[in-house]
Amino acid sequence: MLRTLAWITLLSTTALAAAAPARFGHFGLDVPARGFEGHCLKLEAVEPIHYRFRATGEVDFNIHYHRGKDVHYPVKTNASQTVDSTFTAPQADDYCLMGERNGDGAVRIEGSVDRIKP
């Protein structure tokens, strides 16, 4: 039951965030204990981005997108406190950079996501 409720919450939160316009540049996320928070944006097919963040505690991090009821995770890391990397969208879609906290205590994530100019 809790997993179902968590999944419904994840989908509804992600859908609302994905509906927002693309936000490049700085972002900040407050991730609650045993919770998640995401930063979503629309990318074009084969559009490259540079993303980085620093968190005040460890978070599981992913970049994901939805295809119907399926969720695809082209990027996943566990127990990260800093990330500095690039990603190229495999197709045009809404993508979410998400941090999930599995431990006690809230975590603040400060980061940025920028287009890579050709």
XYZ file of N, CA, C and O in Angstrom, residues 4-117:
456
model
N 2.432 1.773 -3.381
C 1.463 2.293 -4.343
C 1.251 3.782 -4.123
O 1.252 4.567 -5.072
N 1.097 4.199 -2.869
C 0.923 5.609 -2.561
C 2.153 6.417 -2.965
O 2.032 7.492 -3.551
N 3.343 5.887 -2.703
C 4.574 6.579 -3.096
C 4.658 6.700 -4.618
O 5.056 7.735 -5.141
N 4.291 5.662 -5.340
C 4.336 5.680 -6.803
C 3.348 6.712 -7.356
O 3.682 7.477 -8.251
N 2.141 6.762 -6.802
C 1.149 7.738 -7.248
C 1.651 9.155 -6.977
O 1.536 10.039 -7.818
N 2.227 9.356 -5.813
C 2.774 10.667 -5.469
C 3.892 11.037 -6.432
O 3.956 12.167 -6.916
N 4.792 10.098 -6.728
C 5.888 10.344 -7.660
C 5.355 10.753 -9.025
O 5.796 11.744 -9.602
N 4.395 10.009 -9.538
C 3.858 10.310 -10.865
C 3.157 11.662 -10.893
O 3.343 12.446 -11.819
N 2.370 11.964 -9.880
C 1.656 13.240 -9.891
C 2.612 14.406 -9.711
O 2.476 15.435 -10.359
N 3.608 14.270 -8.838
C 4.587 15.336 -8.641
C 5.401 15.549 -9.905
O 5.635 16.667 -10.326
N 5.836 14.476 -10.519
C 6.636 14.573 -11.731
C 5.817 15.159 -12.870
O 6.300 15.986 -13.623
N 4.565 14.757 -12.990
C 3.722 15.288 -14.063
C 3.524 16.789 -13.900
O 3.583 17.531 -14.876
N 3.311 17.248 -12.681
C 3.151 18.681 -12.457
C 4.437 19.432 -12.769
O 4.419 20.481 -13.400
N 5.563 18.891 -12.337
C 6.840 19.550 -12.592
C 7.161 19.539 -14.078
O 7.697 20.507 -14.615
N 6.827 18.456 -14.762
C 7.131 18.353 -16.185
C 6.293 19.326 -17.007
O 6.680 19.697 -18.104
N 5.153 19.736 -16.476
C 4.302 20.667 -17.210
C 4.869 22.085 -17.195
O 4.449 22.924 -17.972
N 5.813 22.340 -16.311
C 6.408 23.682 -16.213
C 7.312 23.932 -17.412
O 7.836 23.004 -18.015
N 7.501 25.190 -17.788
C 8.388 25.492 -18.910
C 9.838 25.143 -18.572
O 10.205 25.011 -17.406
N 10.640 24.993 -19.620
C 12.056 24.652 -19.434
C 12.729 25.683 -18.547
O 12.526 26.881 -18.712
N 13.516 25.208 -17.598
C 14.229 26.096 -16.696
C 15.697 25.717 -16.715
O 16.097 24.731 -16.092
N 16.451 26.483 -17.438
C 17.889 26.273 -17.473
C 18.532 27.237 -16.489
O 17.920 28.198 -16.048
N 19.764 26.974 -16.124
C 20.445 27.811 -15.156
C 20.372 27.192 -13.774
O 20.242 25.977 -13.617
N 20.420 28.049 -12.756
C 20.454 27.596 -11.366
C 19.128 26.982 -10.930
O 18.063 27.418 -11.353
N 19.218 25.960 -10.089
C 18.027 25.430 -9.421
C 18.392 25.025 -7.999
O 19.552 24.750 -7.694
N 17.418 25.024 -7.139
C 17.580 24.581 -5.761
C 16.432 23.678 -5.386
O 15.285 23.943 -5.750
N 16.739 22.584 -4.707
C 15.719 21.623 -4.301
C 15.856 21.320 -2.817
O 16.970 21.113 -2.330
N 14.749 21.279 -2.118
C 14.718 20.827 -0.738
C 14.118 19.431 -0.728
O 12.925 19.255 -1.012
N 14.945 18.441 -0.436
C 14.526 17.044 -0.475
C 14.285 16.570 0.960
O 15.211 16.558 1.767
N 13.054 16.174 1.277
C 12.765 15.734 2.644
C 13.346 14.346 2.921
O 13.642 13.590 1.994
N 13.494 14.022 4.191
C 13.920 12.677 4.577
C 12.960 11.663 3.959
O 11.744 11.859 3.969
N 13.527 10.621 3.376
C 12.756 9.561 2.734
C 11.771 10.110 1.694
O 10.663 9.623 1.526
N 12.214 11.146 0.985
C 11.380 11.770 -0.039
C 12.197 12.115 -1.266
O 13.366 11.740 -1.377
N 11.595 12.826 -2.184
C 12.261 13.174 -3.432
C 11.782 14.529 -3.912
O 10.734 15.018 -3.507
N 12.567 15.108 -4.783
C 12.217 16.388 -5.405
C 12.924 16.443 -6.750
O 14.022 15.907 -6.905
N 12.284 17.067 -7.739
C 12.862 17.096 -9.072
C 12.835 18.467 -9.723
O 12.087 19.351 -9.319
N 13.661 18.599 -10.724
C 13.756 19.804 -11.552
C 13.577 19.327 -12.991
O 14.403 18.566 -13.505
N 12.502 19.765 -13.633
C 12.159 19.234 -14.954
C 12.287 20.286 -16.047
O 12.124 21.484 -15.792
N 12.591 19.813 -17.242
C 12.714 20.697 -18.388
C 12.492 19.920 -19.673
O 12.590 18.700 -19.694
N 12.156 20.646 -20.714
C 11.925 20.031 -22.024
C 13.215 20.085 -22.818
O 13.851 21.127 -22.916
N 13.591 18.940 -23.370
C 14.782 18.853 -24.216
C 14.385 18.359 -25.599
O 13.460 17.554 -25.734
N 15.097 18.825 -26.597
C 14.904 18.350 -27.960
C 15.736 17.082 -28.183
O 16.672 16.806 -27.429
N 15.423 16.342 -29.229
C 16.189 15.132 -29.551
C 17.652 15.498 -29.761
O 17.958 16.510 -30.395
N 18.527 14.724 -29.214
C 19.993 14.853 -29.231
C 20.495 16.199 -28.701
O 21.600 16.614 -29.014
N 19.698 16.863 -27.865
C 20.136 18.105 -27.240
C 21.018 17.775 -26.040
O 20.596 17.086 -25.121
N 22.252 18.271 -26.031
C 23.139 18.000 -24.896
C 23.014 19.070 -23.807
O 22.792 20.247 -24.105
N 23.140 18.629 -22.565
C 23.138 19.553 -21.434
C 24.315 19.237 -20.515
O 24.842 18.115 -20.519
N 24.716 20.224 -19.753
C 25.704 20.045 -18.686
C 24.954 20.286 -17.385
O 24.275 21.301 -17.243
N 25.036 19.337 -16.459
C 24.355 19.500 -15.178
C 25.345 19.234 -14.049
O 26.291 18.476 -14.187
N 25.121 19.927 -12.943
C 25.961 19.738 -11.769
C 25.158 20.124 -10.538
O 24.235 20.933 -10.616
N 25.515 19.505 -9.420
C 24.895 19.904 -8.161
C 25.784 19.520 -6.998
O 26.679 18.685 -7.116
N 25.517 20.146 -5.892
C 26.138 19.816 -4.610
C 24.993 19.702 -3.612
O 24.152 20.592 -3.524
N 24.969 18.611 -2.852
C 23.928 18.378 -1.858
C 24.532 18.396 -0.458
O 25.710 18.070 -0.284
N 23.724 18.757 0.516
C 24.199 18.800 1.897
C 24.255 17.414 2.529
O 24.716 17.272 3.659
N 23.797 16.410 1.823
C 23.857 15.016 2.262
C 23.712 14.121 1.044
O 23.482 14.595 -0.069
N 23.850 12.830 1.241
C 23.782 11.905 0.108
C 22.359 11.756 -0.427
O 21.402 11.675 0.346
N 22.258 11.727 -1.753
C 20.988 11.493 -2.436
C 21.211 10.510 -3.575
O 22.298 10.429 -4.141
N 20.173 9.748 -3.872
C 20.172 8.970 -5.106
C 19.689 9.942 -6.170
O 18.711 10.668 -5.971
N 20.385 9.979 -7.305
C 20.089 10.952 -8.349
C 19.751 10.230 -9.636
O 20.337 9.188 -9.962
N 18.791 10.779 -10.384
C 18.487 10.225 -11.697
C 17.996 11.309 -12.633
O 17.569 12.378 -12.208
N 18.101 11.007 -13.906
C 17.421 11.773 -14.954
C 16.452 10.784 -15.567
O 16.844 9.676 -15.948
N 15.178 11.165 -15.634
C 14.183 10.239 -16.165
C 13.158 10.965 -17.041
O 13.058 12.184 -17.014
N 12.424 10.137 -17.803
C 11.302 10.630 -18.608
C 10.248 9.533 -18.651
O 10.512 8.376 -18.302
N 9.038 9.901 -19.047
C 7.915 8.977 -19.042
C 7.489 8.642 -20.470
O 7.462 9.501 -21.341
N 7.140 7.384 -20.680
C 6.543 6.889 -21.922
C 5.299 6.122 -21.514
O 5.394 4.983 -21.076
N 4.157 6.785 -21.566
C 2.931 6.152 -21.078
C 3.073 5.883 -19.588
O 3.386 6.775 -18.813
N 2.882 4.620 -19.191
C 3.017 4.251 -17.779
C 4.439 3.856 -17.417
O 4.734 3.599 -16.254
N 5.324 3.795 -18.400
C 6.710 3.399 -18.152
C 7.569 4.617 -17.842
O 7.391 5.686 -18.429
N 8.502 4.441 -16.919
C 9.469 5.482 -16.581
C 10.838 4.982 -17.021
O 11.234 3.861 -16.688
N 11.557 5.801 -17.788
C 12.884 5.434 -18.292
C 13.940 6.270 -17.573
O 13.767 7.476 -17.409
N 15.024 5.612 -17.185
C 16.101 6.244 -16.422
C 17.416 6.175 -17.198
O 18.210 5.263 -16.974
N 17.682 7.118 -18.079
C 18.962 7.066 -18.793
C 20.158 7.376 -17.896
O 21.283 7.023 -18.235
N 19.927 8.015 -16.740
C 21.009 8.320 -15.794
C 20.541 7.944 -14.398
O 19.438 8.315 -13.995
N 21.380 7.182 -13.662
C 21.096 6.836 -12.271
C 22.400 6.775 -11.489
O 23.368 6.173 -11.953
N 22.430 7.408 -10.328
C 23.564 7.271 -9.416
C 23.014 7.073 -8.005
O 21.914 7.526 -7.691
N 23.776 6.405 -7.165
C 23.371 6.161 -5.784
C 24.293 6.899 -4.827
O 25.490 7.006 -5.070
N 23.703 7.361 -3.730
C 24.448 7.964 -2.618
C 25.462 9.003 -3.091
O 26.630 8.941 -2.760
N 25.005 9.970 -3.867
C 25.883 11.023 -4.388
C 25.694 12.307 -3.581
O 24.593 12.624 -3.147
N 26.766 13.034 -3.418
C 26.674 14.350 -2.790
C 27.053 15.446 -3.782
O 26.622 16.582 -3.631
N 27.835 15.096 -4.796
C 28.149 16.023 -5.874
C 28.082 15.276 -7.203
O 28.414 14.094 -7.277
N 27.641 15.988 -8.212
C 27.593 15.450 -9.570
C 27.983 16.574 -10.512
O 27.580 17.724 -10.322
N 28.775 16.252 -11.533
C 29.155 17.198 -12.576
C 29.312 16.380 -13.842
O 30.294 15.651 -13.996
N 28.328 16.471 -14.743
C 28.329 15.582 -15.904
C 27.552 16.194 -17.058
O 27.021 17.296 -16.957
N 27.479 15.450 -18.143
C 26.698 15.853 -19.307
C 25.700 14.755 -19.640
O 25.860 13.597 -19.241
N 24.675 15.140 -20.379
C 23.635 14.211 -20.813
C 23.124 14.688 -22.147
O 22.953 15.891 -22.368
N 22.876 13.751 -23.058
C 22.274 14.066 -24.348
C 20.938 13.348 -24.433
O 20.882 12.111 -24.300
N 19.883 14.097 -24.646
C 18.540 13.532 -24.711
C 18.422 12.591 -25.912
O 18.742 12.989 -27.031
N 17.968 11.363 -25.690
C 17.822 10.437 -26.809
C 16.668 10.808 -27.736
O 16.655 10.437 -28.905
N 15.697 11.571 -27.217
C 14.539 11.984 -28.010
C 13.951 13.237 -27.379
O 14.239 13.552 -26.232
N 13.144 13.949 -28.123
C 12.475 15.134 -27.581
C 11.480 14.688 -26.522
O 10.674 13.782 -26.754
N 11.572 15.295 -25.340
C 10.678 14.904 -24.250
C 10.884 15.840 -23.064
O 11.786 16.678 -23.071
N 10.044 15.664 -22.046
C 10.226 16.339 -20.764
C 11.079 15.428 -19.897
O 10.734 14.253 -19.700
N 12.180 15.950 -19.379
C 13.109 15.190 -18.552
C 13.153 15.806 -17.162
O 13.087 17.030 -17.022
N 13.285 14.967 -16.153
C 13.398 15.444 -14.780
C 14.713 14.984 -14.169
O 15.060 13.802 -14.260
N 15.421 15.933 -13.573
C 16.595 15.638 -12.760
C 16.060 15.511 -11.348
O 15.484 16.465 -10.816
N 16.194 14.337 -10.741
C 15.547 14.090 -9.464
C 16.525 13.596 -8.414
O 17.370 12.745 -8.695
N 16.398 14.157 -7.215
C 17.149 13.684 -6.064
C 16.208 13.000 -5.105
O 15.108 13.493 -4.846
N 16.625 11.843 -4.582
C 15.817 11.101 -3.620
C 16.649 10.850 -2.371
O 17.797 10.409 -2.451
N 16.074 11.147 -1.228
C 16.751 10.968 0.061
C 16.199 9.722 0.731
O 15.003 9.628 0.989
N 17.066 8.748 0.987
C 16.635 7.520 1.639
C 16.905 7.535 3.136
O 16.413 6.692 3.858
N 17.677 8.502 3.600
C 18.047 8.553 5.005
C 17.259 9.576 5.788
O 16.323 10.202 5.289
N 17.675 9.748 7.039
C 17.066 10.734 7.919
C 17.546 12.131 7.548
O 18.627 12.308 7.016
N 16.745 13.106 7.883
C 17.129 14.491 7.681
C 16.931 14.964 6.254
O 17.182 14.231 5.302
N 16.458 16.179 6.128
C 16.271 16.796 4.816
C 17.623 17.178 4.226
O 18.607 17.329 4.946
N 17.668 17.315 2.930
C 18.886 17.672 2.203
C 18.558 18.822 1.253
O 17.494 18.848 0.637
N 19.466 19.757 1.132
C 19.339 20.853 0.167
C 20.262 20.555 -1.000
O 21.443 20.209 -0.811
N 19.732 20.664 -2.211
C 20.526 20.495 -3.434
C 20.589 21.851 -4.128
O 19.552 22.468 -4.386
N 21.781 22.308 -4.416
C 21.998 23.517 -5.212
C 22.708 23.077 -6.480
O 23.730 22.379 -6.418
N 22.176 23.470 -7.631
C 22.790 23.030 -8.875
C 22.456 23.930 -10.037
O 21.823 24.976 -9.891
N 22.878 23.479 -11.206
C 22.556 24.186 -12.436
C 22.502 23.192 -13.586
O 23.114 22.130 -13.533
N 21.759 23.574 -14.594
C 21.672 22.800 -15.830
C 21.711 23.798 -16.978
O 20.985 24.789 -16.976
N 22.628 23.565 -17.909
C 22.829 24.495 -19.011
C 22.904 23.749 -20.334
O 23.406 22.629 -20.409
N 22.405 24.406 -21.372
C 22.558 23.859 -22.722
C 24.026 23.886 -23.112
O 24.747 24.829 -22.765
N 24.444 22.899 -23.857
C 25.794 22.884 -24.424
C 25.648 23.378 -25.854
O 24.943 22.775 -26.662
N 26.308 24.463 -26.155
C 26.219 25.035 -27.494
C 27.079 24.230 -28.459
O 28.195 23.863 -28.127
